Coordinates of C-alpha atoms in Angstrom, one line a residue:
M1 CA 5.5 -16.8 15.4
P2 CA 8.1 -16.2 18.2
P3 CA 11.4 -18.1 18.2
D4 CA 10.4 -20.1 21.2
S5 CA 7.6 -21.7 19.1
I6 CA 10.4 -23.5 17.2
H7 CA 12.3 -24.2 20.5
I8 CA 14.8 -21.4 20.3
R9 CA 15.4 -20.4 23.9
R10 CA 15.3 -16.8 24.9
S11 CA 18.6 -14.9 25.0
T12 CA 19.9 -13.9 28.4
E13 CA 22.9 -12.1 27.0
G14 CA 23.6 -10.3 23.8
H15 CA 21.3 -7.7 22.1
A16 CA 17.8 -9.2 22.5
P17 CA 17.4 -8.5 26.2
L18 CA 18.1 -4.8 25.8
L19 CA 15.8 -4.6 22.8
K20 CA 13.0 -6.3 24.8
S21 CA 13.6 -3.9 27.7
L22 CA 13.4 -0.8 25.4
L23 CA 10.2 -2.1 23.9
E24 CA 8.7 -2.6 27.3
Q25 CA 9.6 1.0 28.2
N26 CA 8.0 2.1 24.9
D27 CA 11.2 4.0 24.1
L28 CA 11.0 3.6 20.3
K29 CA 13.7 6.2 19.7
A30 CA 16.3 4.3 21.7
F31 CA 15.0 1.0 20.4
Y32 CA 15.5 1.8 16.8
Q33 CA 18.8 3.4 17.5
H34 CA 20.0 0.2 19.1
A35 CA 18.4 -1.8 16.3
K36 CA 20.8 -0.2 13.8
T37 CA 23.7 -1.4 16.0
V38 CA 22.2 -4.9 16.3
L39 CA 21.6 -5.2 12.5
T40 CA 25.2 -4.1 11.8
A41 CA 26.5 -6.7 14.2
I42 CA 24.4 -9.4 12.7
N43 CA 25.6 -8.5 9.2
K44 CA 29.2 -8.9 10.4
L45 CA 28.5 -12.2 12.0
Q46 CA 26.9 -13.5 8.8
H47 CA 29.9 -12.3 6.7
D48 CA 32.4 -13.9 9.1
G49 CA 30.5 -17.2 8.7
V50 CA 31.1 -18.3 12.2
M51 CA 28.3 -18.2 14.8
T52 CA 27.9 -19.8 18.2
R53 CA 24.6 -21.3 19.4
E54 CA 24.2 -18.3 21.7
E55 CA 24.9 -15.8 19.0
A56 CA 22.4 -17.6 16.6
C57 CA 19.7 -17.6 19.3
D58 CA 20.3 -13.9 20.0
M59 CA 20.2 -13.1 16.3
L60 CA 16.8 -14.7 15.7
W61 CA 15.3 -13.2 18.8
S62 CA 16.7 -9.8 17.9
L63 CA 15.2 -10.0 14.4
Y64 CA 11.9 -11.1 15.8
L65 CA 11.8 -8.2 18.2
I66 CA 12.8 -5.6 15.6
G67 CA 10.4 -7.1 13.0
G68 CA 7.5 -7.0 15.4
A69 CA 8.1 -3.7 17.1
P70 CA 5.6 -0.9 16.5
M71 CA 6.6 1.8 14.0
Y72 CA 6.6 5.5 14.7
E73 CA 3.2 7.1 14.5
A74 CA 2.7 9.1 11.3
P75 CA 3.6 12.8 11.4
D76 CA 0.4 14.9 11.9
Y77 CA 0.5 17.6 9.2
T78 CA -2.6 19.2 10.7
S79 CA -0.8 19.8 14.0
D80 CA 1.5 22.8 14.8
Q81 CA 3.4 20.6 17.2
P82 CA 6.8 19.1 16.0
W83 CA 6.9 15.5 15.2
P84 CA 8.9 13.8 18.1
Y85 CA 10.9 11.5 15.8
K86 CA 12.2 14.1 13.4
N87 CA 15.9 13.4 14.0
E88 CA 15.4 9.6 13.7
K89 CA 12.6 9.9 11.1
N90 CA 13.5 6.8 9.0
N91 CA 15.1 4.5 11.6
D92 CA 12.0 2.3 11.9
I93 CA 11.6 1.8 8.2
Y94 CA 15.3 1.3 7.6
S95 CA 15.5 -1.3 10.4
K96 CA 12.5 -3.3 9.0
A97 CA 14.0 -3.3 5.5
R98 CA 17.4 -4.5 6.8
I99 CA 15.8 -7.6 8.3
S100 CA 15.1 -8.8 4.7
T101 CA 18.8 -8.5 4.1
A102 CA 19.7 -10.5 7.2
I103 CA 17.2 -13.2 6.3
S104 CA 18.4 -13.4 2.7
L105 CA 22.0 -13.9 3.9
M106 CA 21.2 -16.7 6.3
D107 CA 22.9 -20.0 5.8
I108 CA 20.0 -22.2 6.7
N109 CA 22.0 -25.4 6.6
Q110 CA 24.6 -24.1 9.0
L111 CA 22.0 -22.4 11.2
S112 CA 20.1 -25.7 11.4
T113 CA 23.2 -27.6 12.5
T114 CA 24.2 -24.9 15.0
L115 CA 20.8 -24.7 16.6
K116 CA 19.9 -28.4 16.1
I117 CA 16.5 -27.3 14.6
S118 CA 15.1 -28.6 11.3
K119 CA 15.6 -26.4 8.2
R120 CA 11.9 -26.5 7.6
K121 CA 11.1 -24.8 10.9
L122 CA 13.8 -22.1 10.3
I123 CA 12.5 -21.4 6.8
H124 CA 8.9 -21.0 8.0
F125 CA 10.1 -18.8 10.9
N126 CA 12.0 -16.5 8.5
I127 CA 9.4 -16.3 5.9
S128 CA 6.6 -15.7 8.4
L129 CA 8.6 -12.9 9.9
L130 CA 9.4 -11.2 6.6
S131 CA 5.8 -11.5 5.3
S132 CA 4.5 -9.9 8.5
I133 CA 6.9 -7.0 8.1
I134 CA 5.9 -6.4 4.5
K135 CA 2.2 -6.5 5.4
K136 CA 2.8 -3.9 8.1
I137 CA 4.6 -1.6 5.8
K138 CA 2.1 -2.0 3.0
K139 CA -0.7 -1.2 5.4
M140 CA 0.9 2.1 6.4
H141 CA 1.6 3.2 2.9
I142 CA -1.0 5.6 1.3
K143 CA -1.2 5.1 -2.4
N144 CA -1.4 8.3 -4.6
F145 CA -0.8 10.5 -1.6
H146 CA 1.2 12.9 -3.8
K147 CA -2.0 13.8 -5.7
N148 CA -3.3 15.5 -2.5
E149 CA -0.1 17.2 -1.5
E150 CA -0.6 20.4 -3.5
S151 CA -4.0 21.1 -1.8
L152 CA -2.5 20.2 1.6
Y153 CA 0.4 22.6 1.1
H154 CA -2.1 25.3 0.1
E155 CA -4.1 24.8 3.3
I156 CA -1.0 25.2 5.4
F157 CA 0.2 28.3 3.6
S158 CA -3.2 30.0 3.3
P159 CA -3.0 31.7 6.7
I160 CA -0.3 33.9 5.3
K161 CA -1.9 37.3 4.6
H162 CA 0.4 38.5 1.8
Q163 CA 1.3 36.5 -1.3
S164 CA 4.6 38.1 -1.4
E165 CA 5.5 36.7 2.0
M166 CA 4.6 33.2 0.8
D167 CA 6.8 33.7 -2.3
A168 CA 9.7 34.9 -0.2
S169 CA 9.4 32.0 2.3
A170 CA 9.3 29.5 -0.6
K171 CA 12.5 30.9 -2.1
D172 CA 14.4 30.8 1.2
I173 CA 12.5 28.4 3.3
G174 CA 15.4 27.7 5.6
N175 CA 15.6 31.3 6.8
D176 CA 12.0 32.5 6.6
I177 CA 9.8 29.5 7.5
K178 CA 10.8 29.5 11.1
D179 CA 9.0 32.9 11.6
Y180 CA 5.6 31.4 11.0
E181 CA 3.3 29.5 13.3
W182 CA 2.6 26.9 10.6
T183 CA 6.3 25.8 10.5
H184 CA 5.7 22.5 12.1
K185 CA 2.7 21.7 9.9
W186 CA 4.8 22.2 6.9
N187 CA 7.7 20.2 8.3
N188 CA 5.3 17.4 9.3
L189 CA 3.7 17.3 5.9
V190 CA 7.2 17.1 4.2
T191 CA 8.2 14.3 6.6
F192 CA 4.9 12.4 6.1
S193 CA 5.3 12.6 2.3
S194 CA 8.9 11.5 2.5
R195 CA 8.2 8.6 4.8
N196 CA 5.2 7.5 2.6
Q197 CA 7.4 7.4 -0.4
M198 CA 10.1 5.6 1.5
L199 CA 7.5 2.9 2.6
D200 CA 6.7 2.3 -1.0
T201 CA 10.3 2.3 -2.2
Y202 CA 11.5 0.0 0.5
V203 CA 8.8 -2.6 -0.1
I204 CA 8.9 -2.6 -3.9
R205 CA 12.6 -2.1 -4.5
I206 CA 14.1 -3.9 -1.6
M207 CA 11.8 -6.3 0.3
E208 CA 9.7 -7.6 -2.5
K209 CA 12.8 -8.4 -4.6
R210 CA 14.2 -10.5 -1.7
F211 CA 11.0 -12.0 -0.6
I212 CA 9.8 -13.6 -3.8
P213 CA 13.2 -15.2 -4.8
M214 CA 13.4 -16.7 -1.2
L215 CA 9.9 -18.2 -1.6
V216 CA 10.9 -19.7 -4.9
K217 CA 14.1 -21.0 -3.4
Y218 CA 12.6 -22.5 -0.3
F219 CA 9.4 -23.8 -1.9
P220 CA 10.3 -25.2 -5.3
D221 CA 7.2 -26.7 -7.0
Q222 CA 5.1 -25.8 -4.0
A223 CA 2.9 -23.1 -5.5
G224 CA 0.4 -23.4 -2.5
E225 CA 3.1 -22.4 0.0
V226 CA 4.3 -19.5 -2.1
V227 CA 0.9 -18.1 -2.6
K228 CA 0.1 -18.6 1.1
Y229 CA 3.0 -16.4 2.2
I230 CA 2.3 -13.8 -0.4
R231 CA -1.2 -13.5 0.9
K232 CA 0.2 -13.3 4.5
A233 CA 2.3 -10.4 3.2
G234 CA -0.9 -8.5 2.4
Y235 CA -1.3 -9.1 -1.3
G236 CA -4.6 -10.1 -2.9
D237 CA -5.1 -13.0 -5.3
G238 CA -5.1 -10.6 -8.2
E239 CA -1.7 -9.2 -7.2
V240 CA 0.2 -12.5 -6.9
L241 CA 1.4 -12.9 -10.5
D242 CA 2.1 -9.2 -11.0
L243 CA 4.3 -9.4 -7.9
I244 CA 6.2 -12.4 -9.3
D245 CA 6.5 -10.6 -12.7
R246 CA 8.3 -7.6 -11.2
T247 CA 10.5 -9.5 -8.9
A248 CA 11.6 -13.0 -9.9
G249 CA 10.0 -12.9 -13.4
Y250 CA 8.9 -15.8 -15.5
N251 CA 11.6 -18.4 -16.0
S252 CA 12.3 -22.1 -15.5
K253 CA 12.4 -21.8 -11.7
T254 CA 9.1 -19.9 -11.5
A255 CA 7.1 -21.5 -14.3
Y256 CA 5.2 -23.7 -11.8
L257 CA 3.6 -20.5 -10.3
Y258 CA 2.0 -19.7 -13.7
Q259 CA 0.3 -23.0 -14.2
G260 CA -3.4 -23.3 -14.6
K261 CA -6.0 -21.2 -16.4
S262 CA -5.3 -18.0 -14.5
G263 CA -1.6 -18.3 -15.1
E264 CA -2.1 -18.8 -18.8
E265 CA -4.4 -15.8 -19.1
H266 CA -1.9 -13.7 -17.1
R267 CA 1.0 -14.7 -19.4
K268 CA -1.1 -13.8 -22.5
K269 CA -2.0 -10.3 -21.0
F270 CA 1.7 -9.8 -20.1
H271 CA 2.9 -10.6 -23.6
Q272 CA 0.2 -8.4 -25.1
K273 CA 1.3 -5.6 -22.9
I274 CA 4.9 -6.0 -24.1
R275 CA 3.7 -6.0 -27.7
N276 CA 1.7 -2.9 -27.2
S277 CA 4.6 -1.0 -25.6
C278 CA 7.1 -2.3 -28.2
P279 CA 5.4 -2.1 -31.7
D280 CA 8.6 -3.2 -33.4
V281 CA 8.6 -6.5 -31.4
S282 CA 5.0 -7.1 -32.4
R283 CA 5.7 -6.5 -36.1
N284 CA 8.7 -8.8 -36.1
A285 CA 6.8 -11.5 -34.3
N286 CA 4.1 -11.4 -37.1
K287 CA 6.6 -11.7 -40.0

């Protein structure tokens, strides 16, 4: 859903034209380096509270370009070639996550007045952008990858002929590992594992906890709209209420999302889980 679909004209000045040019050149390193600068500038604009129409247009186009940009290809831990993005290894994930901050800080009323666009259109633009980013990150994340790491490390280290050499390199990896041809495989695996964990951390701890409260705020008593965007973010029907539990939680503002038979059953299971994990609570409740 590009900004021009809601009649926001393309920026001819500001950050968006350069971002677009870097994307067209497929220079992701430079793109995400500049994205950091752009997101910092947007944060300052939002905190200052004053934004011209041109700045607002540039902001939305920049967020759209950063949100939709390809992410780095995953490090290949089967290759002895160095990963080309090592020095900028998390810029893409970091930039995607910061978009959720920018969207959560938007003053929709002021932006609507500045751009002369309805609040409804701006809300749907923002939520569509954020849901697409979450879906992209969720798709890249490999669940339970850590369970395979030990065997993968063993495969990488197995070419070493003497166990003593492996022990020595493990103790002082910074000095010794560079002497072996499998250095890049090891580094690539470490980077892959780190990024995989970061994908999970940023979605669960940052983006989800901004995404759901925004849905509740923008779509009060509109469970259909909330569920629609949760699905667009890559969650299945069976994950919806668990997602709400760990983000917004059950309260007067979210109660409408738990209505119906499935909601009642979920609440029963949730309370049973609490009782099972806290026996004292269960005993007191039965007194």
